[in-house]
Each structure stands twice: as C-alpha cells, then as structure tokens.
Amino acid sequence: PLIKERFPEGGMRLTFDRVGHFSNRVMFIGPAADDDREKFLSFRDALERIFVEAKLVSPDDEYKVHGTLLKGSVKIPDAVVEE
C-alpha cells in the first residue's frame, strides 16, 4: 500500500509557515518549504496518479497543498483576514 511504502515509520511531520484564505471563505495554513514538504508533495503526486487512473479526479484538476483550518458558507469577517 502507498501509505506504508512512503511512510514506513507511520507518519510525517510538516511545518507550516503561513496562514491565508481563499475568497474569504476558506482559511488555510501553508507548509514551509523544507524536506518534509518535498516528501509530502511526492506522496501527493503518487496519490494523484492513483486517483486519476481510477477516474476519481481529472488530470487537469489543480491542487495547492494546504491544511484547511476553517471552511464556511459565509464570508470570513474582515477582522480575521484583513490584509
């Protein structure tokens, strides 16, 4: 299995270095550019290939690596995301 192959020790640690938002509706944290992020991106690429082969996602879909903190159907207040 892919997860055991990529993470034989049982997991990984990611460092996040920024907080942002998509269209004031999704707050996210972005991973820092380090070796662990590169391992994660390699895992993501392998996972994406499996999903494309299974026709679960389109090869044209774009995915930006992030961790979702909050997702809402209403706009996040300016006091939270003010630039």
JSON list of N, CA and C in Angstrom, two decimals:
[
{"chain": "A", "resi": 1, "resn": "PRO", "atom": "N", "xyz": [0.82, -1.21, 0.00]},
{"chain": "A", "resi": 1, "resn": "PRO", "atom": "CA", "xyz": [0.00, 0.00, 0.00]},
{"chain": "A", "resi": 1, "resn": "PRO", "atom": "C", "xyz": [0.87, 1.27, 0.00]},
{"chain": "A", "resi": 2, "resn": "LEU", "atom": "N", "xyz": [0.39, 2.29, -0.66]},
{"chain": "A", "resi": 2, "resn": "LEU", "atom": "CA", "xyz": [1.14, 3.53, -0.84]},
{"chain": "A", "resi": 2, "resn": "LEU", "atom": "C", "xyz": [1.56, 4.18, 0.47]},
{"chain": "A", "resi": 3, "resn": "ILE", "atom": "N", "xyz": [0.66, 4.24, 1.43]},
{"chain": "A", "resi": 3, "resn": "ILE", "atom": "CA", "xyz": [0.97, 4.94, 2.69]},
{"chain": "A", "resi": 3, "resn": "ILE", "atom": "C", "xyz": [2.09, 4.23, 3.44]},
{"chain": "A", "resi": 4, "resn": "LYS", "atom": "N", "xyz": [2.01, 2.91, 3.56]},
{"chain": "A", "resi": 4, "resn": "LYS", "atom": "CA", "xyz": [3.08, 2.18, 4.26]},
{"chain": "A", "resi": 4, "resn": "LYS", "atom": "C", "xyz": [4.39, 2.25, 3.50]},
{"chain": "A", "resi": 5, "resn": "GLU", "atom": "N", "xyz": [4.30, 2.27, 2.17]},
{"chain": "A", "resi": 5, "resn": "GLU", "atom": "CA", "xyz": [5.51, 2.37, 1.34]},
{"chain": "A", "resi": 5, "resn": "GLU", "atom": "C", "xyz": [6.20, 3.71, 1.55]},
{"chain": "A", "resi": 6, "resn": "ARG", "atom": "N", "xyz": [5.43, 4.80, 1.57]},
{"chain": "A", "resi": 6, "resn": "ARG", "atom": "CA", "xyz": [6.00, 6.14, 1.68]},
{"chain": "A", "resi": 6, "resn": "ARG", "atom": "C", "xyz": [6.35, 6.52, 3.11]},
{"chain": "A", "resi": 7, "resn": "PHE", "atom": "N", "xyz": [5.61, 5.99, 4.07]},
{"chain": "A", "resi": 7, "resn": "PHE", "atom": "CA", "xyz": [5.79, 6.38, 5.47]},
{"chain": "A", "resi": 7, "resn": "PHE", "atom": "C", "xyz": [5.90, 5.13, 6.35]},
{"chain": "A", "resi": 8, "resn": "PRO", "atom": "N", "xyz": [6.97, 4.36, 6.18]},
{"chain": "A", "resi": 8, "resn": "PRO", "atom": "CA", "xyz": [7.10, 3.10, 6.94]},
{"chain": "A", "resi": 8, "resn": "PRO", "atom": "C", "xyz": [7.15, 3.31, 8.45]},
{"chain": "A", "resi": 9, "resn": "GLU", "atom": "N", "xyz": [7.58, 4.48, 8.89]},
{"chain": "A", "resi": 9, "resn": "GLU", "atom": "CA", "xyz": [7.63, 4.75, 10.33]},
{"chain": "A", "resi": 9, "resn": "GLU", "atom": "C", "xyz": [6.29, 5.20, 10.87]},
{"chain": "A", "resi": 10, "resn": "GLY", "atom": "N", "xyz": [5.29, 5.29, 10.01]},
{"chain": "A", "resi": 10, "resn": "GLY", "atom": "CA", "xyz": [3.94, 5.58, 10.48]},
{"chain": "A", "resi": 10, "resn": "GLY", "atom": "C", "xyz": [3.44, 6.99, 10.30]},
{"chain": "A", "resi": 11, "resn": "GLY", "atom": "N", "xyz": [4.23, 7.89, 9.75]},
{"chain": "A", "resi": 11, "resn": "GLY", "atom": "CA", "xyz": [3.72, 9.24, 9.56]},
{"chain": "A", "resi": 11, "resn": "GLY", "atom": "C", "xyz": [4.79, 10.21, 9.16]},
{"chain": "A", "resi": 12, "resn": "MET", "atom": "N", "xyz": [4.45, 11.48, 9.23]},
{"chain": "A", "resi": 12, "resn": "MET", "atom": "CA", "xyz": [5.40, 12.54, 8.90]},
{"chain": "A", "resi": 12, "resn": "MET", "atom": "C", "xyz": [5.04, 13.78, 9.67]},
{"chain": "A", "resi": 13, "resn": "ARG", "atom": "N", "xyz": [5.97, 14.70, 9.73]},
{"chain": "A", "resi": 13, "resn": "ARG", "atom": "CA", "xyz": [5.74, 15.99, 10.38]},
{"chain": "A", "resi": 13, "resn": "ARG", "atom": "C", "xyz": [5.88, 17.07, 9.32]},
{"chain": "A", "resi": 14, "resn": "LEU", "atom": "N", "xyz": [4.94, 18.00, 9.33]},
{"chain": "A", "resi": 14, "resn": "LEU", "atom": "CA", "xyz": [5.01, 19.15, 8.44]},
{"chain": "A", "resi": 14, "resn": "LEU", "atom": "C", "xyz": [5.09, 20.42, 9.27]},
{"chain": "A", "resi": 15, "resn": "THR", "atom": "N", "xyz": [5.86, 21.36, 8.80]},
{"chain": "A", "resi": 15, "resn": "THR", "atom": "CA", "xyz": [5.94, 22.68, 9.43]},
{"chain": "A", "resi": 15, "resn": "THR", "atom": "C", "xyz": [5.16, 23.64, 8.55]},
{"chain": "A", "resi": 16, "resn": "PHE", "atom": "N", "xyz": [4.32, 24.44, 9.15]},
{"chain": "A", "resi": 16, "resn": "PHE", "atom": "CA", "xyz": [3.52, 25.42, 8.41]},
{"chain": "A", "resi": 16, "resn": "PHE", "atom": "C", "xyz": [4.06, 26.81, 8.72]},
{"chain": "A", "resi": 17, "resn": "ASP", "atom": "N", "xyz": [4.14, 27.64, 7.69]},
{"chain": "A", "resi": 17, "resn": "ASP", "atom": "CA", "xyz": [4.74, 28.96, 7.89]},
{"chain": "A", "resi": 17, "resn": "ASP", "atom": "C", "xyz": [3.86, 30.13, 7.47]},
{"chain": "A", "resi": 18, "resn": "ARG", "atom": "N", "xyz": [2.62, 29.86, 7.13]},
{"chain": "A", "resi": 18, "resn": "ARG", "atom": "CA", "xyz": [1.74, 30.97, 6.76]},
{"chain": "A", "resi": 18, "resn": "ARG", "atom": "C", "xyz": [0.28, 30.59, 6.94]},
{"chain": "A", "resi": 19, "resn": "VAL", "atom": "N", "xyz": [-0.54, 31.60, 7.12]},
{"chain": "A", "resi": 19, "resn": "VAL", "atom": "CA", "xyz": [-1.99, 31.46, 7.18]},
{"chain": "A", "resi": 19, "resn": "VAL", "atom": "C", "xyz": [-2.56, 32.34, 6.08]},
{"chain": "A", "resi": 20, "resn": "GLY", "atom": "N", "xyz": [-3.53, 31.84, 5.39]},
{"chain": "A", "resi": 20, "resn": "GLY", "atom": "CA", "xyz": [-4.15, 32.62, 4.32]},
{"chain": "A", "resi": 20, "resn": "GLY", "atom": "C", "xyz": [-5.60, 32.24, 4.14]},
{"chain": "A", "resi": 21, "resn": "HIS", "atom": "N", "xyz": [-6.18, 32.69, 3.04]},
{"chain": "A", "resi": 21, "resn": "HIS", "atom": "CA", "xyz": [-7.58, 32.36, 2.78]},
{"chain": "A", "resi": 21, "resn": "HIS", "atom": "C", "xyz": [-7.83, 32.30, 1.28]},
{"chain": "A", "resi": 22, "resn": "PHE", "atom": "N", "xyz": [-8.86, 31.57, 0.91]},
{"chain": "A", "resi": 22, "resn": "PHE", "atom": "CA", "xyz": [-9.35, 31.52, -0.46]},
{"chain": "A", "resi": 22, "resn": "PHE", "atom": "C", "xyz": [-10.68, 32.25, -0.47]},
{"chain": "A", "resi": 23, "resn": "SER", "atom": "N", "xyz": [-10.75, 33.34, -1.19]},
{"chain": "A", "resi": 23, "resn": "SER", "atom": "CA", "xyz": [-12.01, 34.08, -1.39]},
{"chain": "A", "resi": 23, "resn": "SER", "atom": "C", "xyz": [-12.74, 34.39, -0.09]},
{"chain": "A", "resi": 24, "resn": "ASN", "atom": "N", "xyz": [-12.01, 34.61, 0.98]},
{"chain": "A", "resi": 24, "resn": "ASN", "atom": "CA", "xyz": [-12.60, 34.94, 2.30]},
{"chain": "A", "resi": 24, "resn": "ASN", "atom": "C", "xyz": [-13.59, 33.88, 2.78]},
{"chain": "A", "resi": 25, "resn": "ARG", "atom": "N", "xyz": [-13.47, 32.64, 2.31]},
{"chain": "A", "resi": 25, "resn": "ARG", "atom": "CA", "xyz": [-14.40, 31.59, 2.74]},
{"chain": "A", "resi": 25, "resn": "ARG", "atom": "C", "xyz": [-13.66, 30.38, 3.33]},
{"chain": "A", "resi": 26, "resn": "VAL", "atom": "N", "xyz": [-12.41, 30.21, 2.99]},
{"chain": "A", "resi": 26, "resn": "VAL", "atom": "CA", "xyz": [-11.62, 29.08, 3.50]},
{"chain": "A", "resi": 26, "resn": "VAL", "atom": "C", "xyz": [-10.33, 29.63, 4.08]},
{"chain": "A", "resi": 27, "resn": "MET", "atom": "N", "xyz": [-10.10, 29.37, 5.36]},
{"chain": "A", "resi": 27, "resn": "MET", "atom": "CA", "xyz": [-8.81, 29.73, 5.97]},
{"chain": "A", "resi": 27, "resn": "MET", "atom": "C", "xyz": [-7.91, 28.52, 5.91]},
{"chain": "A", "resi": 28, "resn": "PHE", "atom": "N", "xyz": [-6.65, 28.73, 5.56]},
{"chain": "A", "resi": 28, "resn": "PHE", "atom": "CA", "xyz": [-5.73, 27.61, 5.43]},
{"chain": "A", "resi": 28, "resn": "PHE", "atom": "C", "xyz": [-4.37, 27.95, 6.03]},
{"chain": "A", "resi": 29, "resn": "ILE", "atom": "N", "xyz": [-3.59, 26.89, 6.26]},
{"chain": "A", "resi": 29, "resn": "ILE", "atom": "CA", "xyz": [-2.19, 27.04, 6.64]},
{"chain": "A", "resi": 29, "resn": "ILE", "atom": "C", "xyz": [-1.37, 26.43, 5.51]},
{"chain": "A", "resi": 30, "resn": "GLY", "atom": "N", "xyz": [-0.25, 27.08, 5.18]},
{"chain": "A", "resi": 30, "resn": "GLY", "atom": "CA", "xyz": [0.60, 26.60, 4.11]},
{"chain": "A", "resi": 30, "resn": "GLY", "atom": "C", "xyz": [1.88, 26.00, 4.64]},
{"chain": "A", "resi": 31, "resn": "PRO", "atom": "N", "xyz": [2.29, 24.86, 4.06]},
{"chain": "A", "resi": 31, "resn": "PRO", "atom": "CA", "xyz": [3.50, 24.19, 4.54]},
{"chain": "A", "resi": 31, "resn": "PRO", "atom": "C", "xyz": [4.77, 24.93, 4.16]},
{"chain": "A", "resi": 32, "resn": "ALA", "atom": "N", "xyz": [5.73, 24.93, 5.06]},
{"chain": "A", "resi": 32, "resn": "ALA", "atom": "CA", "xyz": [7.04, 25.55, 4.81]},
{"chain": "A", "resi": 32, "resn": "ALA", "atom": "C", "xyz": [7.79, 24.74, 3.76]},
{"chain": "A", "resi": 33, "resn": "ALA", "atom": "N", "xyz": [8.65, 25.42, 3.03]},
{"chain": "A", "resi": 33, "resn": "ALA", "atom": "CA", "xyz": [9.48, 24.75, 2.01]},
{"chain": "A", "resi": 33, "resn": "ALA", "atom": "C", "xyz": [10.66, 24.08, 2.69]},
{"chain": "A", "resi": 34, "resn": "ASP", "atom": "N", "xyz": [10.54, 22.78, 2.95]},
{"chain": "A", "resi": 34, "resn": "ASP", "atom": "CA", "xyz": [11.62, 22.02, 3.57]},
{"chain": "A", "resi": 34, "resn": "ASP", "atom": "C", "xyz": [11.56, 20.58, 3.05]},
{"chain": "A", "resi": 35, "resn": "ASP", "atom": "N", "xyz": [12.43, 19.72, 3.57]},
{"chain": "A", "resi": 35, "resn": "ASP", "atom": "CA", "xyz": [12.49, 18.33, 3.10]},
{"chain": "A", "resi": 35, "resn": "ASP", "atom": "C", "xyz": [11.19, 17.58, 3.34]},
{"chain": "A", "resi": 36, "resn": "ASP", "atom": "N", "xyz": [10.53, 17.84, 4.47]},
{"chain": "A", "resi": 36, "resn": "ASP", "atom": "CA", "xyz": [9.27, 17.15, 4.76]},
{"chain": "A", "resi": 36, "resn": "ASP", "atom": "C", "xyz": [8.19, 17.55, 3.76]},
{"chain": "A", "resi": 37, "resn": "ARG", "atom": "N", "xyz": [8.18, 18.81, 3.38]},
{"chain": "A", "resi": 37, "resn": "ARG", "atom": "CA", "xyz": [7.20, 19.26, 2.37]},
{"chain": "A", "resi": 37, "resn": "ARG", "atom": "C", "xyz": [7.45, 18.54, 1.05]},
{"chain": "A", "resi": 38, "resn": "GLU", "atom": "N", "xyz": [8.71, 18.36, 0.68]},
{"chain": "A", "resi": 38, "resn": "GLU", "atom": "CA", "xyz": [9.03, 17.67, -0.57]},
{"chain": "A", "resi": 38, "resn": "GLU", "atom": "C", "xyz": [8.58, 16.21, -0.52]},
{"chain": "A", "resi": 39, "resn": "LYS", "atom": "N", "xyz": [8.74, 15.56, 0.64]},
{"chain": "A", "resi": 39, "resn": "LYS", "atom": "CA", "xyz": [8.24, 14.19, 0.81]},
{"chain": "A", "resi": 39, "resn": "LYS", "atom": "C", "xyz": [6.73, 14.15, 0.66]},
{"chain": "A", "resi": 40, "resn": "PHE", "atom": "N", "xyz": [6.07, 15.14, 1.26]},
{"chain": "A", "resi": 40, "resn": "PHE", "atom": "CA", "xyz": [4.62, 15.22, 1.18]},
{"chain": "A", "resi": 40, "resn": "PHE", "atom": "C", "xyz": [4.17, 15.43, -0.26]},
{"chain": "A", "resi": 41, "resn": "LEU", "atom": "N", "xyz": [4.85, 16.31, -1.00]},
{"chain": "A", "resi": 41, "resn": "LEU", "atom": "CA", "xyz": [4.49, 16.57, -2.40]},
{"chain": "A", "resi": 41, "resn": "LEU", "atom": "C", "xyz": [4.67, 15.32, -3.24]},
{"chain": "A", "resi": 42, "resn": "SER", "atom": "N", "xyz": [5.72, 14.55, -2.98]},
{"chain": "A", "resi": 42, "resn": "SER", "atom": "CA", "xyz": [5.95, 13.30, -3.69]},
{"chain": "A", "resi": 42, "resn": "SER", "atom": "C", "xyz": [4.81, 12.32, -3.41]},
{"chain": "A", "resi": 43, "resn": "PHE", "atom": "N", "xyz": [4.38, 12.25, -2.16]},
{"chain": "A", "resi": 43, "resn": "PHE", "atom": "CA", "xyz": [3.25, 11.40, -1.78]},
{"chain": "A", "resi": 43, "resn": "PHE", "atom": "C", "xyz": [1.99, 11.87, -2.48]},
{"chain": "A", "resi": 44, "resn": "ARG", "atom": "N", "xyz": [1.76, 13.19, -2.47]},
{"chain": "A", "resi": 44, "resn": "ARG", "atom": "CA", "xyz": [0.58, 13.75, -3.13]},
{"chain": "A", "resi": 44, "resn": "ARG", "atom": "C", "xyz": [0.56, 13.39, -4.60]},
{"chain": "A", "resi": 45, "resn": "ASP", "atom": "N", "xyz": [1.72, 13.48, -5.27]},
{"chain": "A", "resi": 45, "resn": "ASP", "atom": "CA", "xyz": [1.79, 13.16, -6.70]},
{"chain": "A", "resi": 45, "resn": "ASP", "atom": "C", "xyz": [1.45, 11.69, -6.95]},
{"chain": "A", "resi": 46, "resn": "ALA", "atom": "N", "xyz": [1.96, 10.80, -6.10]},
{"chain": "A", "resi": 46, "resn": "ALA", "atom": "CA", "xyz": [1.67, 9.37, -6.25]},
{"chain": "A", "resi": 46, "resn": "ALA", "atom": "C", "xyz": [0.19, 9.10, -6.00]},
{"chain": "A", "resi": 47, "resn": "LEU", "atom": "N", "xyz": [-0.37, 9.74, -5.00]},
{"chain": "A", "resi": 47, "resn": "LEU", "atom": "CA", "xyz": [-1.79, 9.59, -4.70]},
{"chain": "A", "resi": 47, "resn": "LEU", "atom": "C", "xyz": [-2.65, 10.11, -5.85]},
{"chain": "A", "resi": 48, "resn": "GLU", "atom": "N", "xyz": [-2.25, 11.25, -6.41]},
{"chain": "A", "resi": 48, "resn": "GLU", "atom": "CA", "xyz": [-2.99, 11.82, -7.54]},
{"chain": "A", "resi": 48, "resn": "GLU", "atom": "C", "xyz": [-2.99, 10.86, -8.73]},
{"chain": "A", "resi": 49, "resn": "ARG", "atom": "N", "xyz": [-1.86, 10.23, -9.03]},
{"chain": "A", "resi": 49, "resn": "ARG", "atom": "CA", "xyz": [-1.80, 9.27, -10.14]},
{"chain": "A", "resi": 49, "resn": "ARG", "atom": "C", "xyz": [-2.79, 8.13, -9.93]},
{"chain": "A", "resi": 50, "resn": "ILE", "atom": "N", "xyz": [-2.87, 7.63, -8.70]},
{"chain": "A", "resi": 50, "resn": "ILE", "atom": "CA", "xyz": [-3.81, 6.55, -8.40]},
{"chain": "A", "resi": 50, "resn": "ILE", "atom": "C", "xyz": [-5.24, 7.02, -8.61]},
{"chain": "A", "resi": 51, "resn": "PHE", "atom": "N", "xyz": [-5.56, 8.23, -8.14]},
{"chain": "A", "resi": 51, "resn": "PHE", "atom": "CA", "xyz": [-6.92, 8.76, -8.28]},
{"chain": "A", "resi": 51, "resn": "PHE", "atom": "C", "xyz": [-7.27, 9.03, -9.74]},
{"chain": "A", "resi": 52, "resn": "VAL", "atom": "N", "xyz": [-6.31, 9.51, -10.53]},
{"chain": "A", "resi": 52, "resn": "VAL", "atom": "CA", "xyz": [-6.55, 9.75, -11.96]},
{"chain": "A", "resi": 52, "resn": "VAL", "atom": "C", "xyz": [-6.81, 8.43, -12.66]},
{"chain": "A", "resi": 53, "resn": "GLU", "atom": "N", "xyz": [-5.96, 7.41, -12.38]},
{"chain": "A", "resi": 53, "resn": "GLU", "atom": "CA", "xyz": [-6.15, 6.10, -13.01]},
{"chain": "A", "resi": 53, "resn": "GLU", "atom": "C", "xyz": [-7.51, 5.50, -12.67]},
{"chain": "A", "resi": 54, "resn": "ALA", "atom": "N", "xyz": [-7.99, 5.76, -11.45]},
{"chain": "A", "resi": 54, "resn": "ALA", "atom": "CA", "xyz": [-9.30, 5.26, -11.03]},
{"chain": "A", "resi": 54, "resn": "ALA", "atom": "C", "xyz": [-10.44, 6.16, -11.51]},
{"chain": "A", "resi": 55, "resn": "LYS", "atom": "N", "xyz": [-10.09, 7.24, -12.23]},
{"chain": "A", "resi": 55, "resn": "LYS", "atom": "CA", "xyz": [-11.05, 8.22, -12.75]},
{"chain": "A", "resi": 55, "resn": "LYS", "atom": "C", "xyz": [-11.87, 8.89, -11.64]},
{"chain": "A", "resi": 56, "resn": "LEU", "atom": "N", "xyz": [-11.22, 9.09, -10.48]},
{"chain": "A", "resi": 56, "resn": "LEU", "atom": "CA", "xyz": [-11.84, 9.80, -9.37]},
{"chain": "A", "resi": 56, "resn": "LEU", "atom": "C", "xyz": [-11.60, 11.30, -9.45]},
{"chain": "A", "resi": 57, "resn": "VAL", "atom": "N", "xyz": [-10.52, 11.69, -10.12]},
{"chain": "A", "resi": 57, "resn": "VAL", "atom": "CA", "xyz": [-10.22, 13.10, -10.35]},
{"chain": "A", "resi": 57, "resn": "VAL", "atom": "C", "xyz": [-9.72, 13.26, -11.78]},
{"chain": "A", "resi": 58, "resn": "SER", "atom": "N", "xyz": [-9.80, 14.46, -12.29]},
{"chain": "A", "resi": 58, "resn": "SER", "atom": "CA", "xyz": [-9.31, 14.76, -13.63]},
{"chain": "A", "resi": 58, "resn": "SER", "atom": "C", "xyz": [-7.82, 15.11, -13.55]},
{"chain": "A", "resi": 59, "resn": "PRO", "atom": "N", "xyz": [-7.04, 14.69, -14.55]},
{"chain": "A", "resi": 59, "resn": "PRO", "atom": "CA", "xyz": [-5.62, 15.09, -14.55]},
{"chain": "A", "resi": 59, "resn": "PRO", "atom": "C", "xyz": [-5.45, 16.59, -14.70]},
{"chain": "A", "resi": 60, "resn": "ASP", "atom": "N", "xyz": [-6.50, 17.30, -15.09]},
{"chain": "A", "resi": 60, "resn": "ASP", "atom": "CA", "xyz": [-6.44, 18.75, -15.27]},
{"chain": "A", "resi": 60, "resn": "ASP", "atom": "C", "xyz": [-6.74, 19.52, -13.98]},
{"chain": "A", "resi": 61, "resn": "ASP", "atom": "N", "xyz": [-7.21, 18.82, -12.95]},
{"chain": "A", "resi": 61, "resn": "ASP", "atom": "CA", "xyz": [-7.52, 19.49, -11.68]},
{"chain": "A", "resi": 61, "resn": "ASP", "atom": "C", "xyz": [-6.24, 20.02, -11.07]},
{"chain": "A", "resi": 62, "resn": "GLU", "atom": "N", "xyz": [-6.30, 21.23, -10.52]},
{"chain": "A", "resi": 62, "resn": "GLU", "atom": "CA", "xyz": [-5.15, 21.82, -9.85]},
{"chain": "A", "resi": 62, "resn": "GLU", "atom": "C", "xyz": [-5.37, 21.76, -8.34]},
{"chain": "A", "resi": 63, "resn": "TYR", "atom": "N", "xyz": [-4.37, 21.29, -7.63]},
{"chain": "A", "resi": 63, "resn": "TYR", "atom": "CA", "xyz": [-4.46, 21.20, -6.18]},
{"chain": "A", "resi": 63, "resn": "TYR", "atom": "C", "xyz": [-3.27, 21.91, -5.56]},
{"chain": "A", "resi": 64, "resn": "LYS", "atom": "N", "xyz": [-3.55, 22.83, -4.67]},
{"chain": "A", "resi": 64, "resn": "LYS", "atom": "CA", "xyz": [-2.50, 23.52, -3.94]},
{"chain": "A", "resi": 64, "resn": "LYS", "atom": "C", "xyz": [-2.42, 22.91, -2.55]},
{"chain": "A", "resi": 65, "resn": "VAL", "atom": "N", "xyz": [-1.23, 22.47, -2.18]},
{"chain": "A", "resi": 65, "resn": "VAL", "atom": "CA", "xyz": [-1.04, 21.82, -0.89]},
{"chain": "A", "resi": 65, "resn": "VAL", "atom": "C", "xyz": [-1.30, 22.82, 0.23]},
{"chain": "A", "resi": 66, "resn": "HIS", "atom": "N", "xyz": [-2.19, 22.45, 1.15]},
{"chain": "A", "resi": 66, "resn": "HIS", "atom": "CA", "xyz": [-2.52, 23.30, 2.28]},
{"chain": "A", "resi": 66, "resn": "HIS", "atom": "C", "xyz": [-3.24, 22.46, 3.33]},
{"chain": "A", "resi": 67, "resn": "GLY", "atom": "N", "xyz": [-3.38, 23.01, 4.51]},
{"chain": "A", "resi": 67, "resn": "GLY", "atom": "CA", "xyz": [-4.19, 22.41, 5.56]},
{"chain": "A", "resi": 67, "resn": "GLY", "atom": "C", "xyz": [-5.36, 23.35, 5.82]},
{"chain": "A", "resi": 68, "resn": "THR", "atom": "N", "xyz": [-6.57, 22.85, 5.70]},
{"chain": "A", "resi": 68, "resn": "THR", "atom": "CA", "xyz": [-7.76, 23.69, 5.91]},
{"chain": "A", "resi": 68, "resn": "THR", "atom": "C", "xyz": [-8.01, 23.86, 7.40]},
{"chain": "A", "resi": 69, "resn": "LEU", "atom": "N", "xyz": [-8.08, 25.11, 7.83]},
{"chain": "A", "resi": 69, "resn": "LEU", "atom": "CA", "xyz": [-8.39, 25.41, 9.23]},
{"chain": "A", "resi": 69, "resn": "LEU", "atom": "C", "xyz": [-9.89, 25.61, 9.42]},
{"chain": "A", "resi": 70, "resn": "LEU", "atom": "N", "xyz": [-10.52, 26.26, 8.45]},
{"chain": "A", "resi": 70, "resn": "LEU", "atom": "CA", "xyz": [-11.93, 26.64, 8.57]},
{"chain": "A", "resi": 70, "resn": "LEU", "atom": "C", "xyz": [-12.52, 26.79, 7.18]},
{"chain": "A", "resi": 71, "resn": "LYS", "atom": "N", "xyz": [-13.68, 26.22, 6.97]},
{"chain": "A", "resi": 71, "resn": "LYS", "atom": "CA", "xyz": [-14.37, 26.39, 5.70]},
{"chain": "A", "resi": 71, "resn": "LYS", "atom": "C", "xyz": [-15.80, 26.75, 6.02]},
{"chain": "A", "resi": 72, "resn": "GLY", "atom": "N", "xyz": [-16.28, 27.84, 5.43]},
{"chain": "A", "resi": 72, "resn": "GLY", "atom": "CA", "xyz": [-17.62, 28.29, 5.74]},
{"chain": "A", "resi": 72, "resn": "GLY", "atom": "C", "xyz": [-18.41, 28.67, 4.51]},
{"chain": "A", "resi": 73, "resn": "SER", "atom": "N", "xyz": [-19.71, 28.73, 4.69]},
{"chain": "A", "resi": 73, "resn": "SER", "atom": "CA", "xyz": [-20.57, 29.15, 3.59]},
{"chain": "A", "resi": 73, "resn": "SER", "atom": "C", "xyz": [-20.78, 30.66, 3.60]},
{"chain": "A", "resi": 74, "resn": "VAL", "atom": "N", "xyz": [-20.28, 31.30, 4.64]},
{"chain": "A", "resi": 74, "resn": "VAL", "atom": "CA", "xyz": [-20.37, 32.76, 4.73]},
{"chain": "A", "resi": 74, "resn": "VAL", "atom": "C", "xyz": [-18.97, 33.34, 4.71]},
{"chain": "A", "resi": 75, "resn": "LYS", "atom": "N", "xyz": [-18.88, 34.60, 4.36]},
{"chain": "A", "resi": 75, "resn": "LYS", "atom": "CA", "xyz": [-17.59, 35.29, 4.29]},
{"chain": "A", "resi": 75, "resn": "LYS", "atom": "C", "xyz": [-16.94, 35.37, 5.67]},
{"chain": "A", "resi": 76, "resn": "ILE", "atom": "N", "xyz": [-15.64, 35.13, 5.72]},
{"chain": "A", "resi": 76, "resn": "ILE", "atom": "CA", "xyz": [-14.88, 35.28, 6.96]},
{"chain": "A", "resi": 76, "resn": "ILE", "atom": "C", "xyz": [-14.80, 36.78, 7.28]},
{"chain": "A", "resi": 77, "resn": "PRO", "atom": "N", "xyz": [-15.06, 37.18, 8.50]},
{"chain": "A", "resi": 77, "resn": "PRO", "atom": "CA", "xyz": [-15.03, 38.61, 8.86]},
{"chain": "A", "resi": 77, "resn": "PRO", "atom": "C", "xyz": [-13.69, 39.27, 8.54]},
{"chain": "A", "resi": 78, "resn": "ASP", "atom": "N", "xyz": [-13.74, 40.52, 8.10]},
{"chain": "A", "resi": 78, "resn": "ASP", "atom": "CA", "xyz": [-12.53, 41.27, 7.77]},
{"chain": "A", "resi": 78, "resn": "ASP", "atom": "C", "xyz": [-11.55, 41.32, 8.94]},
{"chain": "A", "resi": 79, "resn": "ALA", "atom": "N", "xyz": [-12.04, 41.32, 10.15]},
{"chain": "A", "resi": 79, "resn": "ALA", "atom": "CA", "xyz": [-11.16, 41.38, 11.33]},
{"chain": "A", "resi": 79, "resn": "ALA", "atom": "C", "xyz": [-10.26, 40.14, 11.41]},
{"chain": "A", "resi": 80, "resn": "VAL", "atom": "N", "xyz": [-10.63, 39.07, 10.73]},
{"chain": "A", "resi": 80, "resn": "VAL", "atom": "CA", "xyz": [-9.84, 37.85, 10.74]},
{"chain": "A", "resi": 80, "resn": "VAL", "atom": "C", "xyz": [-8.86, 37.81, 9.58]},
{"chain": "A", "resi": 81, "resn": "VAL", "atom": "N", "xyz": [-9.28, 38.25, 8.40]},
{"chain": "A", "resi": 81, "resn": "VAL", "atom": "CA", "xyz": [-8.45, 38.10, 7.19]},
{"chain": "A", "resi": 81, "resn": "VAL", "atom": "C", "xyz": [-7.95, 39.41, 6.62]},
{"chain": "A", "resi": 82, "resn": "GLU", "atom": "N", "xyz": [-8.10, 40.48, 7.37]},
{"chain": "A", "resi": 82, "resn": "GLU", "atom": "CA", "xyz": [-7.67, 41.79, 6.88]},
{"chain": "A", "resi": 82, "resn": "GLU", "atom": "C", "xyz": [-6.22, 41.74, 6.40]},
{"chain": "A", "resi": 83, "resn": "GLU", "atom": "N", "xyz": [-5.99, 42.22, 5.21]},
{"chain": "A", "resi": 83, "resn": "GLU", "atom": "CA", "xyz": [-4.65, 42.19, 4.58]},
{"chain": "A", "resi": 83, "resn": "GLU", "atom": "C", "xyz": [-3.75, 43.21, 5.21]}
]
